[in-house]
Each structure stands twice: as C-alpha cells, then as structure tokens.
Amino acid sequence: MHLDPETHRITAIVLAGDRTKADSLINHTKAGSKAMIDLDGTPMVRRVLNSLRLAKVVKTICLAGPEASEVATDAALQQWIDDGEISWRAPGASPSTSAYEAMQALAPEEAVLLTTADHPLLTPEIVDAFGRQSLADDVDITVGLAPYALVAEAYPGIKKTVLRFSDGDFCGCNLFAFITPEGRRAAKFWRKIEQERKKPLVVIGLLGWWAVIRYRLGLLSLEEALAKLSKRLGLRMRAVILPYANAAIDVDSIADLMLVKGALEKAAAEDA
C-alpha cells in the first residue's frame, strides 16, 4: 500500500513501560521509572513526545506507560494527557505486549510509527525523515537504521549492538513503522524474539543456519536479510537508512545517560 507522505500522516506510539524496576538507571537516578528520568529539568519521555508533537508527519500520539502515578509527577505531561493532546494507556507486561495492545486499539487502516521513551535525542527532523520514507515505500513494515560509522564518528567509543552486513554495518534506531493492517502481525513475532534483541546472531538464526553462516562470513547483505525475513513472515519489510547519528542513541545504561547529558550540554552551548 503506497501512501502519499505529503498528505497522509501517521499515528505514533511511544513505549514507556519498565522491563523491571530493578533497573540500574532507575536506581542510579532515583526516578520512579526509566521514562521519567530527568534530563536538564525535563523527563526523558517528554523530550520524545515533544519531538513527535512538532513532527509534521505525526497525526496523533499514544503513550503506553509509565504508570499513572508516575505520569502525575510531571505537570506538563499530565496536562497534555488531560487536554487530550496525547492519549495514555497503562503499560503491558512487556514492550512487545504494550505495542501489540496499543495497535489493537487503533483502527486497522491507521499507519503506526513506534518508538520508545528512552530516545531523548530524537528530533522532529528524524521523525519526519523516517515517517515520510516509510509512508512512501510500498511495504508493510519499515525499520529505522543508522550507519554505524556515522554513529561511531559522532560518539567515539560508544557501545552499541552492531548489525554487520556485507553492504555495511548498522545500528538500530528504535524506530519502526507498521504501514498496513497486515504489518501489525510482526508485533506477535517481536514477542518471540524480544529477549534476544541485543543478539544479532540469534535473530539472524530465525532465517536459517545458512543465513547465519553467511552473516558470520560477512556475505549476507541487509537487503537479503530483510528479503528472507519478509518471506518468513509473509510481509514486505524494508529498512529506512537515516543519516543522523542521534537516531541510534537510546538510554540503556548509566554510560548512555552520561553520553546523552553531554550531548544535550554541547547542544545548549552551541545554541547559546
């Protein structure tokens, strides 16, 4: 289904639940939930939501988590929800469950952009670039990736899961689009592999051992991997390669948090 990105807009879902409260980041920051970790006076999730609010391609926003008691700790976030600017729902048992349940609550024809609350360097520009390309492609699902070389140049020494293909090395960006009703079936598949999301070989293994061998030898291309996964799921998948290092930065560790704080301080100094 080809949609005109100039006239069609997308519904954004932000996953903001916690995998566990025994999280090093939560303990380190004393926040009640990961989404509400303070970054220069603004909860991390509100930074993500604000970029979505300013993106031209986004029509409506659904926030899945954190708990209502956590939302209430931030007056601005609570006001957005009370005013109906953002809809809120309780988080599911896992991110994939939250995503599946949130999508089930939408009309089948709604195209969905999925991201996470731990993506505080997300910008409206990144959202629009990903959303518009996703809508323009004649596919069921898109996944956002950034070239690893770009990320490593901007953030030397950063520790990221790297997908190494014959045509390039890439990092995930926590940006996914489900363009068609059929595409939402991938949320069920995600639930199967959720615990292995940091292990590229396990995910590639779902494509068969020949794919694993080719991947290990550096012979499997990104396009070939997506073609195999498309065939396995019975869906059309495509990667959207984003020319933004910040698209690949999420906060999974204390080191990530320090990196993001440094990036925000640098940006503030440049704007001053």
PDB file of C-alpha atoms in Angstrom:
ATOM      1  CA  MET A   1       0.000   0.000   0.000  1.00  0.00           C
ATOM      2  CA  HIS A   2       1.660   3.196  -1.203  1.00  0.00           C
ATOM      3  CA  LEU A   3       0.670   6.265   0.818  1.00  0.00           C
ATOM      4  CA  ASP A   4       1.442   9.845  -0.140  1.00  0.00           C
ATOM      5  CA  PRO A   5       3.691  11.190   2.643  1.00  0.00           C
ATOM      6  CA  GLU A   6       2.685  14.739   1.732  1.00  0.00           C
ATOM      7  CA  THR A   7      -0.970  14.148   2.519  1.00  0.00           C
ATOM      8  CA  HIS A   8      -1.028  11.068   4.765  1.00  0.00           C
ATOM      9  CA  ARG A   9       0.014  11.254   8.390  1.00  0.00           C
ATOM     10  CA  ILE A  10       0.906   8.594  10.910  1.00  0.00           C
ATOM     11  CA  THR A  11      -0.111   7.652  14.454  1.00  0.00           C
ATOM     12  CA  ALA A  12       2.811   7.492  16.883  1.00  0.00           C
ATOM     13  CA  ILE A  13       3.001   5.047  19.782  1.00  0.00           C
ATOM     14  CA  VAL A  14       5.629   5.585  22.481  1.00  0.00           C
ATOM     15  CA  LEU A  15       6.543   2.625  24.677  1.00  0.00           C
ATOM     16  CA  ALA A  16       7.267   3.929  28.170  1.00  0.00           C
ATOM     17  CA  GLY A  17       6.811   0.961  30.495  1.00  0.00           C
ATOM     18  CA  ASP A  18       9.633  -0.598  32.550  1.00  0.00           C
ATOM     19  CA  ARG A  19      11.027  -4.068  31.853  1.00  0.00           C
ATOM     20  CA  THR A  20      11.869  -4.200  35.566  1.00  0.00           C
ATOM     21  CA  LYS A  21      12.018  -1.781  38.475  1.00  0.00           C
ATOM     22  CA  ALA A  22      15.379  -3.384  39.410  1.00  0.00           C
ATOM     23  CA  ASP A  23      16.984  -1.262  36.721  1.00  0.00           C
ATOM     24  CA  SER A  24      20.432   0.258  37.231  1.00  0.00           C
ATOM     25  CA  LEU A  25      19.279   3.514  35.665  1.00  0.00           C
ATOM     26  CA  ILE A  26      16.239   3.795  37.923  1.00  0.00           C
ATOM     27  CA  ASN A  27      18.381   3.046  40.976  1.00  0.00           C
ATOM     28  CA  HIS A  28      21.102   5.457  39.851  1.00  0.00           C
ATOM     29  CA  THR A  29      18.779   8.377  39.180  1.00  0.00           C
ATOM     30  CA  LYS A  30      16.234   7.692  41.937  1.00  0.00           C
ATOM     31  CA  ALA A  31      13.492   8.153  39.322  1.00  0.00           C
ATOM     32  CA  GLY A  32      10.260   6.228  39.800  1.00  0.00           C
ATOM     33  CA  SER A  33      10.517   4.849  36.253  1.00  0.00           C
ATOM     34  CA  LYS A  34      13.010   4.929  33.395  1.00  0.00           C
ATOM     35  CA  ALA A  35      10.764   7.132  31.241  1.00  0.00           C
ATOM     36  CA  MET A  36      10.698   9.824  33.928  1.00  0.00           C
ATOM     37  CA  ILE A  37      14.479  10.152  34.342  1.00  0.00           C
ATOM     38  CA  ASP A  38      15.253  13.867  34.473  1.00  0.00           C
ATOM     39  CA  LEU A  39      17.391  15.407  31.737  1.00  0.00           C
ATOM     40  CA  ASP A  40      18.039  19.098  32.426  1.00  0.00           C
ATOM     41  CA  GLY A  41      14.673  19.549  34.100  1.00  0.00           C
ATOM     42  CA  THR A  42      12.674  17.566  31.549  1.00  0.00           C
ATOM     43  CA  PRO A  43      11.648  13.908  31.923  1.00  0.00           C
ATOM     44  CA  MET A  44      13.180  11.789  29.167  1.00  0.00           C
ATOM     45  CA  VAL A  45       9.787  10.705  27.821  1.00  0.00           C
ATOM     46  CA  ARG A  46       8.627  14.318  27.480  1.00  0.00           C
ATOM     47  CA  ARG A  47      11.580  15.060  25.206  1.00  0.00           C
ATOM     48  CA  VAL A  48      10.487  12.209  22.926  1.00  0.00           C
ATOM     49  CA  LEU A  49       6.854  13.296  22.992  1.00  0.00           C
ATOM     50  CA  ASN A  50       7.765  16.890  22.210  1.00  0.00           C
ATOM     51  CA  SER A  51       9.670  15.829  19.081  1.00  0.00           C
ATOM     52  CA  LEU A  52       6.643  13.830  17.961  1.00  0.00           C
ATOM     53  CA  ARG A  53       4.347  16.794  18.682  1.00  0.00           C
ATOM     54  CA  LEU A  54       6.493  19.000  16.446  1.00  0.00           C
ATOM     55  CA  ALA A  55       6.931  16.467  13.636  1.00  0.00           C
ATOM     56  CA  LYS A  56       4.802  17.245  10.588  1.00  0.00           C
ATOM     57  CA  VAL A  57       4.216  13.586   9.705  1.00  0.00           C
ATOM     58  CA  VAL A  58       2.628  12.679  13.072  1.00  0.00           C
ATOM     59  CA  LYS A  59      -1.133  12.927  13.395  1.00  0.00           C
ATOM     60  CA  THR A  60      -1.847  11.594  16.882  1.00  0.00           C
ATOM     61  CA  ILE A  61       0.265  10.253  19.759  1.00  0.00           C
ATOM     62  CA  CYS A  62      -0.432   7.357  22.112  1.00  0.00           C
ATOM     63  CA  LEU A  63       1.734   6.899  25.216  1.00  0.00           C
ATOM     64  CA  ALA A  64       1.878   3.335  26.574  1.00  0.00           C
ATOM     65  CA  GLY A  65       3.150   3.766  30.130  1.00  0.00           C
ATOM     66  CA  PRO A  66       4.536   4.647  32.550  1.00  0.00           C
ATOM     67  CA  GLU A  67       2.084   4.030  35.394  1.00  0.00           C
ATOM     68  CA  ALA A  68      -0.476   6.766  36.058  1.00  0.00           C
ATOM     69  CA  SER A  69       1.201   7.621  39.362  1.00  0.00           C
ATOM     70  CA  GLU A  70       4.450   8.321  37.501  1.00  0.00           C
ATOM     71  CA  VAL A  71       2.744  10.444  34.841  1.00  0.00           C
ATOM     72  CA  ALA A  72       1.222  12.544  37.621  1.00  0.00           C
ATOM     73  CA  THR A  73       4.686  13.541  38.849  1.00  0.00           C
ATOM     74  CA  ASP A  74       5.158  15.777  35.793  1.00  0.00           C
ATOM     75  CA  ALA A  75       2.588  18.560  35.467  1.00  0.00           C
ATOM     76  CA  ALA A  76       3.294  19.279  31.785  1.00  0.00           C
ATOM     77  CA  LEU A  77       2.914  15.630  30.766  1.00  0.00           C
ATOM     78  CA  GLN A  78      -0.252  15.246  32.815  1.00  0.00           C
ATOM     79  CA  GLN A  79      -1.659  18.401  31.188  1.00  0.00           C
ATOM     80  CA  TRP A  80      -1.041  17.051  27.670  1.00  0.00           C
ATOM     81  CA  ILE A  81      -2.984  13.925  28.586  1.00  0.00           C
ATOM     82  CA  ASP A  82      -5.779  15.787  30.384  1.00  0.00           C
ATOM     83  CA  ASP A  83      -6.171  18.094  27.362  1.00  0.00           C
ATOM     84  CA  GLY A  84      -6.407  15.098  25.018  1.00  0.00           C
ATOM     85  CA  GLU A  85      -3.324  16.140  23.084  1.00  0.00           C
ATOM     86  CA  ILE A  86      -1.758  12.779  23.943  1.00  0.00           C
ATOM     87  CA  SER A  87      -3.658   9.617  24.809  1.00  0.00           C
ATOM     88  CA  TRP A  88      -2.307   7.427  27.612  1.00  0.00           C
ATOM     89  CA  ARG A  89      -2.732   3.738  28.355  1.00  0.00           C
ATOM     90  CA  ALA A  90      -1.232   1.551  31.054  1.00  0.00           C
ATOM     91  CA  PRO A  91       1.891  -0.368  30.011  1.00  0.00           C
ATOM     92  CA  GLY A  92       1.642  -4.034  29.104  1.00  0.00           C
ATOM     93  CA  ALA A  93       3.672  -6.851  30.629  1.00  0.00           C
ATOM     94  CA  SER A  94       6.473  -6.267  28.105  1.00  0.00           C
ATOM     95  CA  PRO A  95       7.308  -3.736  25.365  1.00  0.00           C
ATOM     96  CA  SER A  96       6.033  -6.054  22.626  1.00  0.00           C
ATOM     97  CA  THR A  97       2.789  -6.639  24.540  1.00  0.00           C
ATOM     98  CA  SER A  98       2.366  -2.881  25.024  1.00  0.00           C
ATOM     99  CA  ALA A  99       2.911  -2.319  21.307  1.00  0.00           C
ATOM    100  CA  TYR A 100       0.511  -5.066  20.275  1.00  0.00           C
ATOM    101  CA  GLU A 101      -2.242  -3.909  22.638  1.00  0.00           C
ATOM    102  CA  ALA A 102      -1.852  -0.247  21.661  1.00  0.00           C
ATOM    103  CA  MET A 103      -2.060  -1.116  17.958  1.00  0.00           C
ATOM    104  CA  GLN A 104      -5.106  -3.329  18.535  1.00  0.00           C
ATOM    105  CA  ALA A 105      -6.901  -0.290  19.962  1.00  0.00           C
ATOM    106  CA  LEU A 106      -6.412   1.661  16.711  1.00  0.00           C
ATOM    107  CA  ALA A 107      -8.436   1.476  13.517  1.00  0.00           C
ATOM    108  CA  PRO A 108      -6.927  -1.167  11.165  1.00  0.00           C
ATOM    109  CA  GLU A 109      -6.178   1.364   8.440  1.00  0.00           C
ATOM    110  CA  GLU A 110      -4.050   3.560  10.734  1.00  0.00           C
ATOM    111  CA  ALA A 111      -0.358   3.596   9.834  1.00  0.00           C
ATOM    112  CA  VAL A 112       1.710   3.396  13.022  1.00  0.00           C
ATOM    113  CA  LEU A 113       5.124   4.759  13.965  1.00  0.00           C
ATOM    114  CA  LEU A 114       6.542   3.022  17.015  1.00  0.00           C
ATOM    115  CA  THR A 115       9.329   4.377  19.212  1.00  0.00           C
ATOM    116  CA  THR A 116      10.454   4.311  22.829  1.00  0.00           C
ATOM    117  CA  ALA A 117      10.667   6.686  25.783  1.00  0.00           C
ATOM    118  CA  ASP A 118      14.445   6.180  26.131  1.00  0.00           C
ATOM    119  CA  HIS A 119      15.174   8.036  22.880  1.00  0.00           C
ATOM    120  CA  PRO A 120      15.772  11.586  24.199  1.00  0.00           C
ATOM    121  CA  LEU A 121      17.908  12.818  21.279  1.00  0.00           C
ATOM    122  CA  LEU A 122      15.092  12.126  18.834  1.00  0.00           C
ATOM    123  CA  THR A 123      14.229  15.239  16.817  1.00  0.00           C
ATOM    124  CA  PRO A 124      11.250  16.264  14.667  1.00  0.00           C
ATOM    125  CA  GLU A 125      13.594  16.130  11.664  1.00  0.00           C
ATOM    126  CA  ILE A 126      14.465  12.476  12.343  1.00  0.00           C
ATOM    127  CA  VAL A 127      10.803  11.589  12.891  1.00  0.00           C
ATOM    128  CA  ASP A 128       9.741  13.269   9.648  1.00  0.00           C
ATOM    129  CA  ALA A 129      12.538  11.663   7.631  1.00  0.00           C
ATOM    130  CA  PHE A 130      11.652   8.201   8.911  1.00  0.00           C
ATOM    131  CA  GLY A 131       7.886   8.657   8.746  1.00  0.00           C
ATOM    132  CA  ARG A 132       7.793  10.110   5.243  1.00  0.00           C
ATOM    133  CA  GLN A 133      10.072   7.447   3.769  1.00  0.00           C
ATOM    134  CA  SER A 134       8.058   4.714   5.497  1.00  0.00           C
ATOM    135  CA  LEU A 135       4.797   6.029   4.052  1.00  0.00           C
ATOM    136  CA  ALA A 136       6.319   6.402   0.582  1.00  0.00           C
ATOM    137  CA  ASP A 137       7.576   2.797   0.444  1.00  0.00           C
ATOM    138  CA  ASP A 138       5.177   0.135  -0.833  1.00  0.00           C
ATOM    139  CA  VAL A 139       5.722  -2.149   2.185  1.00  0.00           C
ATOM    140  CA  ASP A 140       4.023  -3.456   5.313  1.00  0.00           C
ATOM    141  CA  ILE A 141       6.800  -2.651   7.789  1.00  0.00           C
ATOM    142  CA  THR A 142       9.865  -0.456   7.934  1.00  0.00           C
ATOM    143  CA  VAL A 143      12.704  -0.386  10.453  1.00  0.00           C
ATOM    144  CA  GLY A 144      14.982   2.564  11.040  1.00  0.00           C
ATOM    145  CA  LEU A 145      18.744   2.004  10.919  1.00  0.00           C
ATOM    146  CA  ALA A 146      21.743   4.329  11.056  1.00  0.00           C
ATOM    147  CA  PRO A 147      25.192   3.610   9.591  1.00  0.00           C
ATOM    148  CA  TYR A 148      27.492   2.514  12.419  1.00  0.00           C
ATOM    149  CA  ALA A 149      30.373   4.584  11.007  1.00  0.00           C
ATOM    150  CA  LEU A 150      28.241   7.713  11.363  1.00  0.00           C
ATOM    151  CA  VAL A 151      27.344   6.869  14.960  1.00  0.00           C
ATOM    152  CA  ALA A 152      30.941   5.972  15.914  1.00  0.00           C
ATOM    153  CA  GLU A 153      32.249   9.203  14.397  1.00  0.00           C
ATOM    154  CA  ALA A 154      29.791  11.316  16.369  1.00  0.00           C
ATOM    155  CA  TYR A 155      30.208   9.309  19.578  1.00  0.00           C
ATOM    156  CA  PRO A 156      33.686   7.703  19.687  1.00  0.00           C
ATOM    157  CA  GLY A 157      33.868   4.670  21.955  1.00  0.00           C
ATOM    158  CA  ILE A 158      30.116   4.211  22.197  1.00  0.00           C
ATOM    159  CA  LYS A 159      28.952   0.672  22.894  1.00  0.00           C
ATOM    160  CA  LYS A 160      26.190  -0.304  20.509  1.00  0.00           C
ATOM    161  CA  THR A 161      24.811  -3.530  19.123  1.00  0.00           C
ATOM    162  CA  VAL A 162      26.083  -3.542  15.536  1.00  0.00           C
ATOM    163  CA  LEU A 163      24.430  -5.401  12.670  1.00  0.00           C
ATOM    164  CA  ARG A 164      27.273  -6.308  10.312  1.00  0.00           C
ATOM    165  CA  PHE A 165      26.213  -6.989   6.737  1.00  0.00           C
ATOM    166  CA  SER A 166      28.186  -7.297   3.530  1.00  0.00           C
ATOM    167  CA  ASP A 167      26.896  -3.912   2.381  1.00  0.00           C
ATOM    168  CA  GLY A 168      27.530  -2.061   5.631  1.00  0.00           C
ATOM    169  CA  ASP A 169      27.342  -2.009   9.416  1.00  0.00           C
ATOM    170  CA  PHE A 170      24.231  -0.550  11.008  1.00  0.00           C
ATOM    171  CA  CYS A 171      22.729   0.314  14.381  1.00  0.00           C
ATOM    172  CA  GLY A 172      19.071   0.072  15.297  1.00  0.00           C
ATOM    173  CA  CYS A 173      17.207   3.309  15.956  1.00  0.00           C
ATOM    174  CA  ASN A 174      14.162   2.200  17.968  1.00  0.00           C
ATOM    175  CA  LEU A 175      12.006   3.414  15.100  1.00  0.00           C
ATOM    176  CA  PHE A 176       9.528   1.075  13.442  1.00  0.00           C
ATOM    177  CA  ALA A 177       6.556   1.686  11.169  1.00  0.00           C
ATOM    178  CA  PHE A 178       3.602  -0.629  10.614  1.00  0.00           C
ATOM    179  CA  ILE A 179       2.040   0.743   7.455  1.00  0.00           C
ATOM    180  CA  THR A 180      -0.663  -1.838   6.740  1.00  0.00           C
ATOM    181  CA  PRO A 181      -3.036  -3.897   8.906  1.00  0.00           C
ATOM    182  CA  GLU A 182      -1.031  -6.980   7.872  1.00  0.00           C
ATOM    183  CA  GLY A 183       2.152  -5.355   9.115  1.00  0.00           C
ATOM    184  CA  ARG A 184       0.901  -5.395  12.675  1.00  0.00           C
ATOM    185  CA  ARG A 185       1.314  -9.181  12.674  1.00  0.00           C
ATOM    186  CA  ALA A 186       5.023  -8.530  13.176  1.00  0.00           C
ATOM    187  CA  ALA A 187       4.268  -7.458  16.754  1.00  0.00           C
ATOM    188  CA  LYS A 188       3.495 -11.111  17.541  1.00  0.00           C
ATOM    189  CA  PHE A 189       6.828 -12.139  16.017  1.00  0.00           C
ATOM    190  CA  TRP A 190       8.564  -9.458  18.074  1.00  0.00           C
ATOM    191  CA  ARG A 191       7.207 -11.061  21.248  1.00  0.00           C
ATOM    192  CA  LYS A 192       9.088 -14.249  20.327  1.00  0.00           C
ATOM    193  CA  ILE A 193      12.453 -12.533  19.897  1.00  0.00           C
ATOM    194  CA  GLU A 194      12.139  -9.708  22.425  1.00  0.00           C
ATOM    195  CA  GLN A 195      14.601 -11.161  24.929  1.00  0.00           C
ATOM    196  CA  GLU A 196      17.191 -11.655  22.173  1.00  0.00           C
ATOM    197  CA  ARG A 197      17.057  -8.141  20.748  1.00  0.00           C
ATOM    198  CA  LYS A 198      20.730  -7.477  21.620  1.00  0.00           C
ATOM    199  CA  LYS A 199      21.960 -10.681  19.955  1.00  0.00           C
ATOM    200  CA  PRO A 200      22.070 -10.277  16.164  1.00  0.00           C
ATOM    201  CA  LEU A 201      23.097 -13.910  15.600  1.00  0.00           C
ATOM    202  CA  VAL A 202      20.020 -15.228  17.384  1.00  0.00           C
ATOM    203  CA  VAL A 203      17.736 -13.014  15.299  1.00  0.00           C
ATOM    204  CA  ILE A 204      19.565 -13.915  12.073  1.00  0.00           C
ATOM    205  CA  GLY A 205      19.236 -17.564  13.134  1.00  0.00           C
ATOM    206  CA  LEU A 206      15.487 -17.266  12.612  1.00  0.00           C
ATOM    207  CA  LEU A 207      16.277 -17.005   8.904  1.00  0.00           C
ATOM    208  CA  GLY A 208      18.037 -20.378   8.881  1.00  0.00           C
ATOM    209  CA  TRP A 209      21.544 -21.637   9.540  1.00  0.00           C
ATOM    210  CA  TRP A 210      22.723 -20.843   6.026  1.00  0.00           C
ATOM    211  CA  ALA A 211      21.895 -17.215   6.734  1.00  0.00           C
ATOM    212  CA  VAL A 212      23.854 -17.423   9.998  1.00  0.00           C
ATOM    213  CA  ILE A 213      26.909 -18.787   8.173  1.00  0.00           C
ATOM    214  CA  ARG A 214      26.685 -16.093   5.502  1.00  0.00           C
ATOM    215  CA  TYR A 215      26.265 -13.419   8.202  1.00  0.00           C
ATOM    216  CA  ARG A 216      29.312 -14.689  10.122  1.00  0.00           C
ATOM    217  CA  LEU A 217      31.353 -14.686   6.938  1.00  0.00           C
ATOM    218  CA  GLY A 218      30.219 -11.168   6.073  1.00  0.00           C
ATOM    219  CA  LEU A 219      28.396 -12.404   2.967  1.00  0.00           C
ATOM    220  CA  LEU A 220      24.804 -11.635   3.971  1.00  0.00           C
ATOM    221  CA  SER A 221      23.568  -8.245   2.793  1.00  0.00           C
ATOM    222  CA  LEU A 222      20.985  -6.176   4.641  1.00  0.00           C
ATOM    223  CA  GLU A 223      18.656  -6.382   1.648  1.00  0.00           C
ATOM    224  CA  GLU A 224      19.000 -10.178   1.535  1.00  0.00           C
ATOM    225  CA  ALA A 225      18.351 -10.481   5.275  1.00  0.00           C
ATOM    226  CA  LEU A 226      15.202  -8.364   5.025  1.00  0.00           C
ATOM    227  CA  ALA A 227      14.042 -10.328   1.987  1.00  0.00           C
ATOM    228  CA  LYS A 228      14.425 -13.586   3.928  1.00  0.00           C
ATOM    229  CA  LEU A 229      12.630 -12.173   6.952  1.00  0.00           C
ATOM    230  CA  SER A 230       9.860 -10.827   4.708  1.00  0.00           C
ATOM    231  CA  LYS A 231       9.402 -14.290   3.239  1.00  0.00           C
ATOM    232  CA  ARG A 232       9.384 -15.898   6.663  1.00  0.00           C
ATOM    233  CA  LEU A 233       6.711 -13.502   7.973  1.00  0.00           C
ATOM    234  CA  GLY A 234       4.757 -13.235   4.747  1.00  0.00           C
ATOM    235  CA  LEU A 235       5.187  -9.469   4.914  1.00  0.00           C
ATOM    236  CA  ARG A 236       7.073  -6.829   2.953  1.00  0.00           C
ATOM    237  CA  MET A 237       9.846  -5.249   5.026  1.00  0.00           C
ATOM    238  CA  ARG A 238      12.314  -2.515   4.216  1.00  0.00           C
ATOM    239  CA  ALA A 239      14.987  -0.585   6.095  1.00  0.00           C
ATOM    240  CA  VAL A 240      15.000   3.186   6.215  1.00  0.00           C
ATOM    241  CA  ILE A 241      18.630   4.276   6.485  1.00  0.00           C
ATOM    242  CA  LEU A 242      18.779   7.509   8.467  1.00  0.00           C
ATOM    243  CA  PRO A 243      21.695   9.942   8.087  1.00  0.00           C
ATOM    244  CA  TYR A 244      21.512  11.018  11.732  1.00  0.00           C
ATOM    245  CA  ALA A 245      23.819   9.650  14.439  1.00  0.00           C
ATOM    246  CA  ASN A 246      21.369  10.745  17.156  1.00  0.00           C
ATOM    247  CA  ALA A 247      18.709   8.454  15.694  1.00  0.00           C
ATOM    248  CA  ALA A 248      20.659   5.479  17.083  1.00  0.00           C
ATOM    249  CA  ILE A 249      21.165   6.823  20.605  1.00  0.00           C
ATOM    250  CA  ASP A 250      18.973   5.343  23.328  1.00  0.00           C
ATOM    251  CA  VAL A 251      19.492   5.209  27.083  1.00  0.00           C
ATOM    252  CA  ASP A 252      20.094   1.621  28.134  1.00  0.00           C
ATOM    253  CA  SER A 253      22.846   2.176  30.692  1.00  0.00           C
ATOM    254  CA  ILE A 254      24.396   4.748  33.017  1.00  0.00           C
ATOM    255  CA  ALA A 255      27.110   5.281  30.381  1.00  0.00           C
ATOM    256  CA  ASP A 256      24.391   6.053  27.808  1.00  0.00           C
ATOM    257  CA  LEU A 257      22.808   8.521  30.225  1.00  0.00           C
ATOM    258  CA  MET A 258      26.112  10.337  30.694  1.00  0.00           C
ATOM    259  CA  LEU A 259      26.623  10.416  26.927  1.00  0.00           C
ATOM    260  CA  VAL A 260      23.167  11.930  26.354  1.00  0.00           C
ATOM    261  CA  LYS A 261      23.663  14.530  29.083  1.00  0.00           C
ATOM    262  CA  GLY A 262      26.945  15.525  27.439  1.00  0.00           C
ATOM    263  CA  ALA A 263      25.253  15.782  24.026  1.00  0.00           C
ATOM    264  CA  LEU A 264      22.493  17.982  25.448  1.00  0.00           C
ATOM    265  CA  GLU A 265      25.010  20.227  27.197  1.00  0.00           C
ATOM    266  CA  LYS A 266      27.006  20.588  23.978  1.00  0.00           C
ATOM    267  CA  ALA A 267      23.851  21.422  22.000  1.00  0.00           C
ATOM    268  CA  ALA A 268      22.810  24.004  24.611  1.00  0.00           C
ATOM    269  CA  ALA A 269      26.259  25.627  24.492  1.00  0.00           C
ATOM    270  CA  GLU A 270      26.154  25.815  20.686  1.00  0.00           C
ATOM    271  CA  ASP A 271      22.696  27.413  20.798  1.00  0.00           C
ATOM    272  CA  ALA A 272      23.754  29.977  23.384  1.00  0.00           C
TER     273      ALA A 272
END
